[in-house]
Amino acid sequence: MTPEQKAKLHFDSKTVYYPPDEGTSSINAPLFMSSSFQYGAEVYNRVVDGERKDVNIYGRCGNPTEYQLEEQMCMVEGAEACLATASGMAAISVSLFGLLKSGDHIVCDWTTYSSTHEMLDHRLTDYGITTTFVDTADLDSVRAAIQDNTRVLYFETIANPTMKVATIQALADIAHERGVVAVCDNTFASPYVMRPLDLGVDIVVESATKFIGGHSDAIGGVICLKSDLLPKDFMEQIRWNTMVKWGSPLSPFNAWLLLRSLQTLSVRVERQCQTAMTLARHFEQHPKVNKVWYPGLPSHPQHALAKEQMPKFGGMLTFDVGDVDSALKVLDNLQLACFAASLGGVRTTTQIPASMAFLDIPDEERLQMGITQGMIRVSSGLEDPQDLMSDFDAALALI
Ligand SMILES: Cc1ncc(COP(=O)(O)O)c(C=O)c1O
């Protein structure tokens, strides 16, 4: 298939397409479990000349299975370039350390994944990089926060765990007016639900551990780029200068698992979105539930935006049962859904953001993010929705 033909494929075809393997005719991508690759004089000379692209040198610099995942992700996200990394956090840190230097400034949404918030609020300050946190739903506050040294505007397309939906195109436009790079984390949505590069964002980072991997068996991350602002070789720069030097490549086996899982992304996430909607409607009527946050519900503050911006509303939702003790009682009594970290897998997983992932963030900041004490986060899996509702009802009856 020519590159033009490939580009014209619909999303579902892009996730499964793989050109028959040269030599073996395999219709699946092979797994190369090798940390070393033999040089010949030609390869040696190309490496010495600095022409290192497409040359297999050493596993930390990349490997053919990882390159295959990067190619597949370019098709799926509509990216010009992709870099696969050891984890979602590696994708975030490699892209930010690749973009920023001491003295630079970031404007970031108030609500992001706890480790991201912590990295920007504390770790990056050690390197002279400062962050102003704003509510990116308020576009004027984003404009006001941009300074002369602002290099990056950072947000999550659907925020973990408050389900706030970003006004992606407007945020990218505001960033570009000031020469700022728009970076967003698309983990909560997945590329099936949202493709931010089509809406003007320069860099999308994603924890492939979640919906892309989908089976809770591999940790990985991806950085996808389509930008008029950044140099064409930006991805190669961060591969060599940041990812390789800091040692955060994706393992070949995990790359292979992610490639395999990508093939079923559409069908899995389609069903997860349906189940999330069923659960959200169910919880909204439930007498023990105070509030539900799901972009598909008309009660969600950005429901109109979500309808405009995304074909589906995602597989994640949160609801509130009043306090941490009640939330813990509910989750501890689930029989079918798991009380477990992570999200996006075929098993439904649940978490209490205030006392788990966001525990290290002070109460005041957590409340400013919109995270309530009794908030329960649910990642819808592939179980029968009726069984899930019965499971939650039985646990909710105990509080
Ligand atoms: C929104 C978001 N981004 C990034 C990450 C980090 O991903 P990983 O655990 O693969 O490093 C997570 C993890 O939960 C997340 O929820």
Short mmCIF file of N, CA, C and O in Angstrom, two decimals, residues 25 151 168 181 222 340 395:
data_model
loop_
_atom_site.label_atom_id
_atom_site.label_comp_id
_atom_site.label_asym_id
_atom_site.label_seq_id
_atom_site.Cartn_x
_atom_site.Cartn_y
_atom_site.Cartn_z
N SER A 25 6.63 -13.05 5.17
CA SER A 25 5.24 -12.81 4.79
C SER A 25 4.29 -12.85 5.98
O SER A 25 3.07 -12.96 5.81
N ARG A 151 7.28 28.60 27.32
CA ARG A 151 7.66 27.77 26.17
C ARG A 151 6.60 26.71 25.87
O ARG A 151 6.44 26.29 24.74
N ILE A 168 -9.62 22.11 23.02
CA ILE A 168 -8.29 21.85 22.44
C ILE A 168 -7.87 22.88 21.38
O ILE A 168 -6.79 23.46 21.48
N VAL A 181 4.55 26.19 22.56
CA VAL A 181 4.27 24.82 22.08
C VAL A 181 3.11 24.23 22.90
O VAL A 181 3.15 24.22 24.13
N VAL A 222 3.96 6.94 24.55
CA VAL A 222 4.27 7.44 23.20
C VAL A 222 4.23 8.96 23.19
O VAL A 222 3.46 9.58 23.92
N ALA A 340 -8.07 -1.34 41.99
CA ALA A 340 -6.68 -1.45 41.52
C ALA A 340 -6.25 -0.19 40.79
O ALA A 340 -7.08 0.53 40.23
N ALA A 395 -22.33 -3.13 46.54
CA ALA A 395 -21.33 -2.45 47.38
C ALA A 395 -21.86 -1.13 47.91
O ALA A 395 -21.64 -0.77 49.06
#
